[in-house]
């Protein structure tokens, strides 16, 4: 996927607008980290990175997968030395093996990394490493270094991410992409060099974090060995043989052996090392403390095999490609339950609804409490014309799990496919419990917009579509929609107040972009820019 030159200009605009807001907390002794960017500014930059990655089509937004990844990540965060630090975990479509952390606790994981992992503990090992880069302020210090060298912070962050995503992949080589990537080359190397100085600490803290969260501390070393196997199997030039993750996280035999040694000490000693040095128990050595039941969490979620197969389908280039992958897998050995679930999803994506229904019915009977299967079966029923059966299934699930995000969004999207006023009204009812906590939830805003649209509420629909545009990295389109909505004569006081508040919040962003000469091509092409 090629980046367009306007994106480069946009990043420069946003980055050069960075202030030097002070962090009111006491900084680390001997470090100025936290003095460059306040927590609020860090979160703003992280949100900008996510929005721009969405704008370029990198992000894979799926309610079930998002919920699972967030659960894994938050279990690790809760066991860290900074559980109050906000984190946002998201998936990218790319099947290269890669992951990264950026400002504000935003952590991205490539689909390829999940598909390469043998178990959830290995994925957790990568997340623990990236979380440690944030909690130990490696990312923040990198931003400070970038600003000290007059490098735009957001450009540095997103540039390194995109360069790593594209490394070893294919590119059409067009002039815009070439110009952009040339500028990222030196920048990426500077960030890699800086990151290498912190890799050992992130490994060490991450392994402790794995143990504290109830995961297998050996998993980090296990995944390192998995990556070694990937490198050995790949043929071709050096760049294509090296996974993108290893270009920013260099792998050596010493690193693997040290990770294994640390994990062995944790396992054999039946002790959990504190994430930070020192503890308040004078009877124990300063670097050890007993494993505390209150400190440990549940470990693996038990959903990894289902998440991996769902991700295999949704990250495939086409539904036909996903079906071909399952045919190849089945030619070697019978598909297990999770793989059969993946096959059924691929069939649903291909419009083979009855085949999917036949595949899912026995699986759901074998695993009656599995939400992944129940949602897929309800979708297969509805798309096979069994609307009453699907409604009963989803109503029963919602009665058991009211407010469950993935369930509510999945049912609302399914109701949206019916395109009737009654279905829209039901979808609004299903989504309403999530409304107060979903202002930055793209999937929710899209589903809520569609539900209100077919339910006959164009004002609520328009507001939600504008929010979806903003969260997708299209602030000018969001502003155009809101200003058009404001012209309606049927707005009540509360709707007008909501719209005015969002216009006031988004207008400065768009004006600054315009001042820098950055405009939305779609808005200009359609002649919608006068607002």
Short mmCIF file of N, CA, C and O in Angstrom, two decimals, residues 316-399:
data_model
loop_
_atom_site.label_atom_id
_atom_site.label_comp_id
_atom_site.label_asym_id
_atom_site.label_seq_id
_atom_site.Cartn_x
_atom_site.Cartn_y
_atom_site.Cartn_z
N UNK A 316 -6.73 -12.01 5.12
CA UNK A 316 -6.49 -12.53 3.77
C UNK A 316 -6.83 -11.46 2.74
O UNK A 316 -7.73 -10.63 2.95
N UNK A 317 -6.13 -11.48 1.62
CA UNK A 317 -6.36 -10.49 0.58
C UNK A 317 -7.78 -10.55 0.06
O UNK A 317 -8.42 -9.51 -0.18
N UNK A 318 -8.31 -11.76 -0.11
CA UNK A 318 -9.68 -11.97 -0.58
C UNK A 318 -10.27 -13.18 0.15
O UNK A 318 -9.53 -14.03 0.67
N UNK A 319 -11.60 -13.31 0.19
CA UNK A 319 -12.19 -14.51 0.76
C UNK A 319 -11.73 -15.77 0.03
O UNK A 319 -11.58 -16.83 0.66
N UNK A 320 -11.51 -15.67 -1.27
CA UNK A 320 -11.04 -16.83 -2.03
C UNK A 320 -9.67 -17.29 -1.53
O UNK A 320 -9.39 -18.50 -1.46
N UNK A 321 -8.81 -16.33 -1.19
CA UNK A 321 -7.50 -16.70 -0.67
C UNK A 321 -7.64 -17.43 0.65
O UNK A 321 -6.95 -18.43 0.91
N UNK A 322 -8.55 -16.96 1.52
CA UNK A 322 -8.76 -17.62 2.81
C UNK A 322 -9.27 -19.04 2.61
O UNK A 322 -8.80 -19.98 3.27
N UNK A 323 -10.22 -19.22 1.69
CA UNK A 323 -10.72 -20.57 1.41
C UNK A 323 -9.60 -21.47 0.91
O UNK A 323 -9.52 -22.65 1.29
N UNK A 324 -8.75 -20.93 0.06
CA UNK A 324 -7.64 -21.72 -0.48
C UNK A 324 -6.69 -22.15 0.64
O UNK A 324 -6.16 -23.28 0.63
N UNK A 325 -6.47 -21.27 1.61
CA UNK A 325 -5.59 -21.61 2.73
C UNK A 325 -6.16 -22.77 3.52
O UNK A 325 -5.42 -23.68 3.93
N UNK A 326 -7.46 -22.76 3.74
CA UNK A 326 -8.07 -23.86 4.51
C UNK A 326 -8.11 -25.15 3.71
O UNK A 326 -7.97 -26.24 4.28
N UNK A 327 -8.27 -25.06 2.41
CA UNK A 327 -8.20 -26.27 1.59
C UNK A 327 -6.80 -26.88 1.67
O UNK A 327 -6.65 -28.10 1.76
N UNK A 328 -5.79 -26.03 1.65
CA UNK A 328 -4.42 -26.52 1.75
C UNK A 328 -4.17 -27.15 3.12
O UNK A 328 -3.53 -28.20 3.23
N UNK A 329 -4.68 -26.52 4.17
CA UNK A 329 -4.52 -27.08 5.52
C UNK A 329 -5.22 -28.43 5.63
O UNK A 329 -4.69 -29.38 6.22
N UNK A 330 -6.42 -28.52 5.07
CA UNK A 330 -7.19 -29.76 5.15
C UNK A 330 -6.55 -30.88 4.35
O UNK A 330 -6.77 -32.06 4.65
N UNK A 331 -5.77 -30.54 3.32
CA UNK A 331 -5.11 -31.57 2.51
C UNK A 331 -3.99 -32.27 3.28
O UNK A 331 -3.57 -33.37 2.91
N UNK A 332 -3.51 -31.64 4.35
CA UNK A 332 -2.41 -32.20 5.13
C UNK A 332 -2.92 -32.98 6.33
O UNK A 332 -2.36 -34.02 6.68
N UNK A 333 -3.98 -32.49 6.97
CA UNK A 333 -4.57 -33.18 8.12
C UNK A 333 -5.95 -32.59 8.38
O UNK A 333 -6.23 -31.47 7.96
N UNK A 334 -6.82 -33.35 9.05
CA UNK A 334 -8.17 -32.85 9.31
C UNK A 334 -8.13 -31.53 10.09
O UNK A 334 -7.29 -31.36 10.99
N UNK A 335 -9.03 -30.64 9.76
CA UNK A 335 -9.09 -29.36 10.45
C UNK A 335 -9.60 -29.55 11.88
O UNK A 335 -10.52 -30.34 12.13
N UNK A 336 -9.00 -28.84 12.83
CA UNK A 336 -9.51 -28.88 14.19
C UNK A 336 -10.69 -27.93 14.32
O UNK A 336 -11.09 -27.27 13.35
N UNK A 337 -11.25 -27.84 15.52
CA UNK A 337 -12.48 -27.05 15.71
C UNK A 337 -12.27 -25.58 15.36
O UNK A 337 -13.11 -24.97 14.69
N UNK A 338 -11.17 -25.01 15.79
CA UNK A 338 -10.92 -23.59 15.50
C UNK A 338 -10.72 -23.36 14.01
O UNK A 338 -11.18 -22.37 13.46
N UNK A 339 -10.04 -24.28 13.35
CA UNK A 339 -9.83 -24.15 11.90
C UNK A 339 -11.13 -24.31 11.14
O UNK A 339 -11.35 -23.65 10.12
N UNK A 340 -12.02 -25.17 11.62
CA UNK A 340 -13.33 -25.30 10.99
C UNK A 340 -14.14 -24.02 11.17
O UNK A 340 -14.90 -23.61 10.28
N UNK A 341 -13.98 -23.38 12.31
CA UNK A 341 -14.60 -22.06 12.53
C UNK A 341 -14.06 -21.07 11.50
O UNK A 341 -14.83 -20.31 10.89
N UNK A 342 -12.75 -21.07 11.29
CA UNK A 342 -12.16 -20.18 10.30
C UNK A 342 -12.69 -20.46 8.91
O UNK A 342 -12.98 -19.53 8.13
N UNK A 343 -12.80 -21.75 8.56
CA UNK A 343 -13.35 -22.11 7.26
C UNK A 343 -14.77 -21.58 7.09
O UNK A 343 -15.13 -21.04 6.03
N UNK A 344 -15.59 -21.71 8.14
CA UNK A 344 -16.97 -21.21 8.07
C UNK A 344 -16.99 -19.69 7.89
O UNK A 344 -17.81 -19.16 7.13
N UNK A 345 -16.08 -18.98 8.56
CA UNK A 345 -16.00 -17.53 8.37
C UNK A 345 -15.64 -17.19 6.93
O UNK A 345 -16.21 -16.27 6.33
N UNK A 346 -14.70 -17.93 6.36
CA UNK A 346 -14.31 -17.70 4.97
C UNK A 346 -15.49 -17.97 4.03
O UNK A 346 -15.69 -17.26 3.03
N UNK A 347 -16.28 -18.98 4.35
CA UNK A 347 -17.47 -19.27 3.55
C UNK A 347 -18.49 -18.13 3.67
O UNK A 347 -19.10 -17.74 2.67
N UNK A 348 -18.67 -17.61 4.88
CA UNK A 348 -19.57 -16.46 5.05
C UNK A 348 -19.08 -15.26 4.24
O UNK A 348 -19.87 -14.57 3.60
N UNK A 349 -17.78 -15.02 4.28
CA UNK A 349 -17.21 -13.91 3.53
C UNK A 349 -17.41 -14.09 2.03
O UNK A 349 -17.50 -13.13 1.27
N UNK A 350 -17.47 -15.34 1.59
CA UNK A 350 -17.63 -15.65 0.16
C UNK A 350 -19.09 -15.77 -0.26
O UNK A 350 -19.37 -16.06 -1.42
N UNK A 351 -20.03 -15.58 0.68
CA UNK A 351 -21.44 -15.71 0.35
C UNK A 351 -21.95 -17.13 0.36
O UNK A 351 -23.08 -17.39 -0.06
N UNK A 352 -21.14 -18.07 0.83
CA UNK A 352 -21.56 -19.48 0.90
C UNK A 352 -22.22 -19.72 2.26
O UNK A 352 -21.72 -20.46 3.11
N UNK A 353 -23.36 -19.09 2.46
CA UNK A 353 -23.98 -19.04 3.78
C UNK A 353 -24.47 -20.40 4.27
O UNK A 353 -24.32 -20.73 5.46
N UNK A 354 -25.08 -21.19 3.39
CA UNK A 354 -25.58 -22.50 3.81
C UNK A 354 -24.44 -23.43 4.18
O UNK A 354 -24.54 -24.22 5.14
N UNK A 355 -23.33 -23.37 3.43
CA UNK A 355 -22.16 -24.19 3.77
C UNK A 355 -21.62 -23.80 5.14
O UNK A 355 -21.25 -24.65 5.95
N UNK A 356 -21.56 -22.50 5.40
CA UNK A 356 -21.09 -22.03 6.70
C UNK A 356 -22.02 -22.50 7.81
O UNK A 356 -21.56 -22.91 8.89
N UNK A 357 -23.32 -22.46 7.56
CA UNK A 357 -24.29 -22.89 8.56
C UNK A 357 -24.08 -24.36 8.91
O UNK A 357 -24.09 -24.74 10.09
N UNK A 358 -23.88 -25.19 7.89
CA UNK A 358 -23.65 -26.62 8.14
C UNK A 358 -22.36 -26.86 8.91
O UNK A 358 -22.26 -27.80 9.70
N UNK A 359 -21.37 -26.04 8.70
CA UNK A 359 -20.09 -26.19 9.40
C UNK A 359 -20.22 -25.75 10.86
O UNK A 359 -19.62 -26.36 11.76
N UNK A 360 -20.98 -24.70 11.08
CA UNK A 360 -21.03 -24.09 12.42
C UNK A 360 -21.99 -24.79 13.37
O UNK A 360 -21.77 -24.79 14.59
N UNK A 361 -23.06 -25.38 12.87
CA UNK A 361 -24.07 -25.97 13.76
C UNK A 361 -23.49 -27.04 14.69
O UNK A 361 -23.68 -26.98 15.91
N UNK A 362 -22.75 -28.03 14.17
CA UNK A 362 -22.18 -29.02 15.09
C UNK A 362 -21.11 -28.43 16.01
O UNK A 362 -20.97 -28.86 17.16
N UNK A 363 -20.36 -27.44 15.52
CA UNK A 363 -19.35 -26.82 16.37
C UNK A 363 -19.99 -26.09 17.55
O UNK A 363 -19.50 -26.17 18.68
N UNK A 364 -21.09 -25.40 17.29
CA UNK A 364 -21.78 -24.68 18.36
C UNK A 364 -22.37 -25.64 19.38
O UNK A 364 -22.44 -25.32 20.58
N UNK A 365 -22.81 -26.81 18.94
CA UNK A 365 -23.33 -27.81 19.89
C UNK A 365 -22.19 -28.34 20.76
O UNK A 365 -22.39 -28.61 21.94
N UNK A 366 -21.01 -28.50 20.17
CA UNK A 366 -19.86 -29.00 20.94
C UNK A 366 -19.32 -27.95 21.90
O UNK A 366 -18.76 -28.29 22.95
N UNK A 367 -19.47 -26.66 21.56
CA UNK A 367 -18.95 -25.57 22.38
C UNK A 367 -20.07 -24.55 22.61
O UNK A 367 -20.03 -23.43 22.09
N UNK A 368 -21.08 -24.91 23.41
CA UNK A 368 -22.28 -24.05 23.53
C UNK A 368 -22.01 -22.69 24.17
O UNK A 368 -22.80 -21.77 23.98
N UNK A 369 -20.93 -22.54 24.91
CA UNK A 369 -20.65 -21.27 25.59
C UNK A 369 -19.62 -20.42 24.86
O UNK A 369 -19.15 -19.41 25.40
N UNK A 370 -19.26 -20.81 23.65
CA UNK A 370 -18.24 -20.10 22.89
C UNK A 370 -18.88 -18.94 22.13
O UNK A 370 -19.65 -19.14 21.19
N UNK A 371 -18.55 -17.71 22.52
CA UNK A 371 -19.17 -16.53 21.91
C UNK A 371 -18.78 -16.38 20.45
O UNK A 371 -19.59 -15.94 19.62
N UNK A 372 -17.54 -16.73 20.10
CA UNK A 372 -17.08 -16.61 18.72
C UNK A 372 -17.97 -17.46 17.80
O UNK A 372 -18.40 -17.00 16.73
N UNK A 373 -18.25 -18.69 18.23
CA UNK A 373 -19.08 -19.59 17.43
C UNK A 373 -20.53 -19.14 17.41
O UNK A 373 -21.20 -19.21 16.37
N UNK A 374 -21.05 -18.69 18.56
CA UNK A 374 -22.44 -18.29 18.63
C UNK A 374 -22.73 -17.09 17.73
O UNK A 374 -23.75 -17.04 17.04
N UNK A 375 -21.83 -16.12 17.71
CA UNK A 375 -22.02 -14.96 16.84
C UNK A 375 -21.96 -15.37 15.38
O UNK A 375 -22.80 -14.95 14.56
N UNK A 376 -20.99 -16.21 15.02
CA UNK A 376 -20.87 -16.66 13.63
C UNK A 376 -22.10 -17.45 13.21
O UNK A 376 -22.59 -17.30 12.08
N UNK A 377 -22.61 -18.30 14.12
CA UNK A 377 -23.80 -19.09 13.79
C UNK A 377 -25.01 -18.18 13.59
O UNK A 377 -25.81 -18.39 12.65
N UNK A 378 -25.16 -17.18 14.43
CA UNK A 378 -26.27 -16.23 14.25
C UNK A 378 -26.17 -15.49 12.92
O UNK A 378 -27.19 -15.26 12.24
N UNK A 379 -24.96 -15.13 12.52
CA UNK A 379 -24.76 -14.48 11.22
C UNK A 379 -25.11 -15.42 10.08
O UNK A 379 -25.75 -15.03 9.10
N UNK A 380 -24.69 -16.69 10.20
CA UNK A 380 -25.00 -17.66 9.15
C UNK A 380 -26.49 -17.92 9.05
O UNK A 380 -27.05 -18.05 7.94
N UNK A 381 -27.17 -17.97 10.19
CA UNK A 381 -28.62 -18.16 10.18
C UNK A 381 -29.31 -17.00 9.48
O UNK A 381 -30.18 -17.20 8.61
N UNK A 382 -28.94 -15.78 9.86
CA UNK A 382 -29.60 -14.61 9.27
C UNK A 382 -29.36 -14.53 7.77
O UNK A 382 -30.30 -14.24 7.00
N UNK A 383 -28.15 -14.80 7.33
CA UNK A 383 -27.83 -14.70 5.92
C UNK A 383 -28.33 -15.89 5.11
O UNK A 383 -28.32 -15.85 3.88
N UNK A 384 -28.78 -16.92 5.81
CA UNK A 384 -29.42 -18.05 5.14
C UNK A 384 -30.93 -17.92 5.14
O UNK A 384 -31.65 -18.84 4.74
N UNK A 385 -31.44 -16.77 5.61
CA UNK A 385 -32.87 -16.53 5.62
C UNK A 385 -33.58 -16.94 6.90
O UNK A 385 -34.80 -16.78 7.01
N UNK A 386 -32.84 -17.44 7.88
CA UNK A 386 -33.44 -17.87 9.14
C UNK A 386 -33.40 -16.71 10.14
O UNK A 386 -32.73 -16.77 11.18
N UNK A 387 -34.14 -15.65 9.83
CA UNK A 387 -34.06 -14.43 10.63
C UNK A 387 -34.58 -14.63 12.05
O UNK A 387 -33.99 -14.10 13.00
N UNK A 388 -35.66 -15.35 12.21
CA UNK A 388 -36.23 -15.55 13.55
C UNK A 388 -35.26 -16.32 14.44
O UNK A 388 -35.08 -15.99 15.62
N UNK A 389 -34.61 -17.35 13.87
CA UNK A 389 -33.64 -18.13 14.64
C UNK A 389 -32.46 -17.26 15.05
O UNK A 389 -31.98 -17.32 16.19
N UNK A 390 -31.98 -16.42 14.13
CA UNK A 390 -30.86 -15.54 14.44
C UNK A 390 -31.24 -14.55 15.54
O UNK A 390 -30.45 -14.31 16.47
N UNK A 391 -32.44 -13.96 15.44
CA UNK A 391 -32.87 -13.00 16.45
C UNK A 391 -32.97 -13.66 17.82
O UNK A 391 -32.57 -13.07 18.84
N UNK A 392 -33.52 -14.87 17.87
CA UNK A 392 -33.63 -15.56 19.16
C UNK A 392 -32.25 -15.82 19.75
O UNK A 392 -32.04 -15.67 20.96
N UNK A 393 -31.32 -16.20 18.90
CA UNK A 393 -29.96 -16.49 19.37
C UNK A 393 -29.31 -15.23 19.96
O UNK A 393 -28.77 -15.25 21.06
N UNK A 394 -29.40 -14.13 19.22
CA UNK A 394 -28.76 -12.91 19.69
C UNK A 394 -29.47 -12.33 20.91
O UNK A 394 -28.83 -11.80 21.83
N UNK A 395 -30.79 -12.43 20.95
CA UNK A 395 -31.53 -11.94 22.12
C UNK A 395 -31.13 -12.72 23.37
O UNK A 395 -30.96 -12.14 24.46
N UNK A 396 -30.98 -14.03 23.24
CA UNK A 396 -30.57 -14.86 24.38
C UNK A 396 -29.15 -14.51 24.83
O UNK A 396 -28.87 -14.43 26.04
N UNK A 397 -28.27 -14.28 23.87
CA UNK A 397 -26.89 -13.92 24.21
C UNK A 397 -26.85 -12.56 24.92
O UNK A 397 -26.13 -12.38 25.90
N UNK A 398 -27.62 -11.59 24.42
CA UNK A 398 -27.64 -10.27 25.03
C UNK A 398 -28.24 -10.31 26.43
O UNK A 398 -27.83 -9.54 27.31
N UNK A 399 -29.20 -11.20 26.65
CA UNK A 399 -29.77 -11.34 28.00
C UNK A 399 -28.73 -11.86 28.97
O UNK A 399 -28.72 -11.47 30.15
#
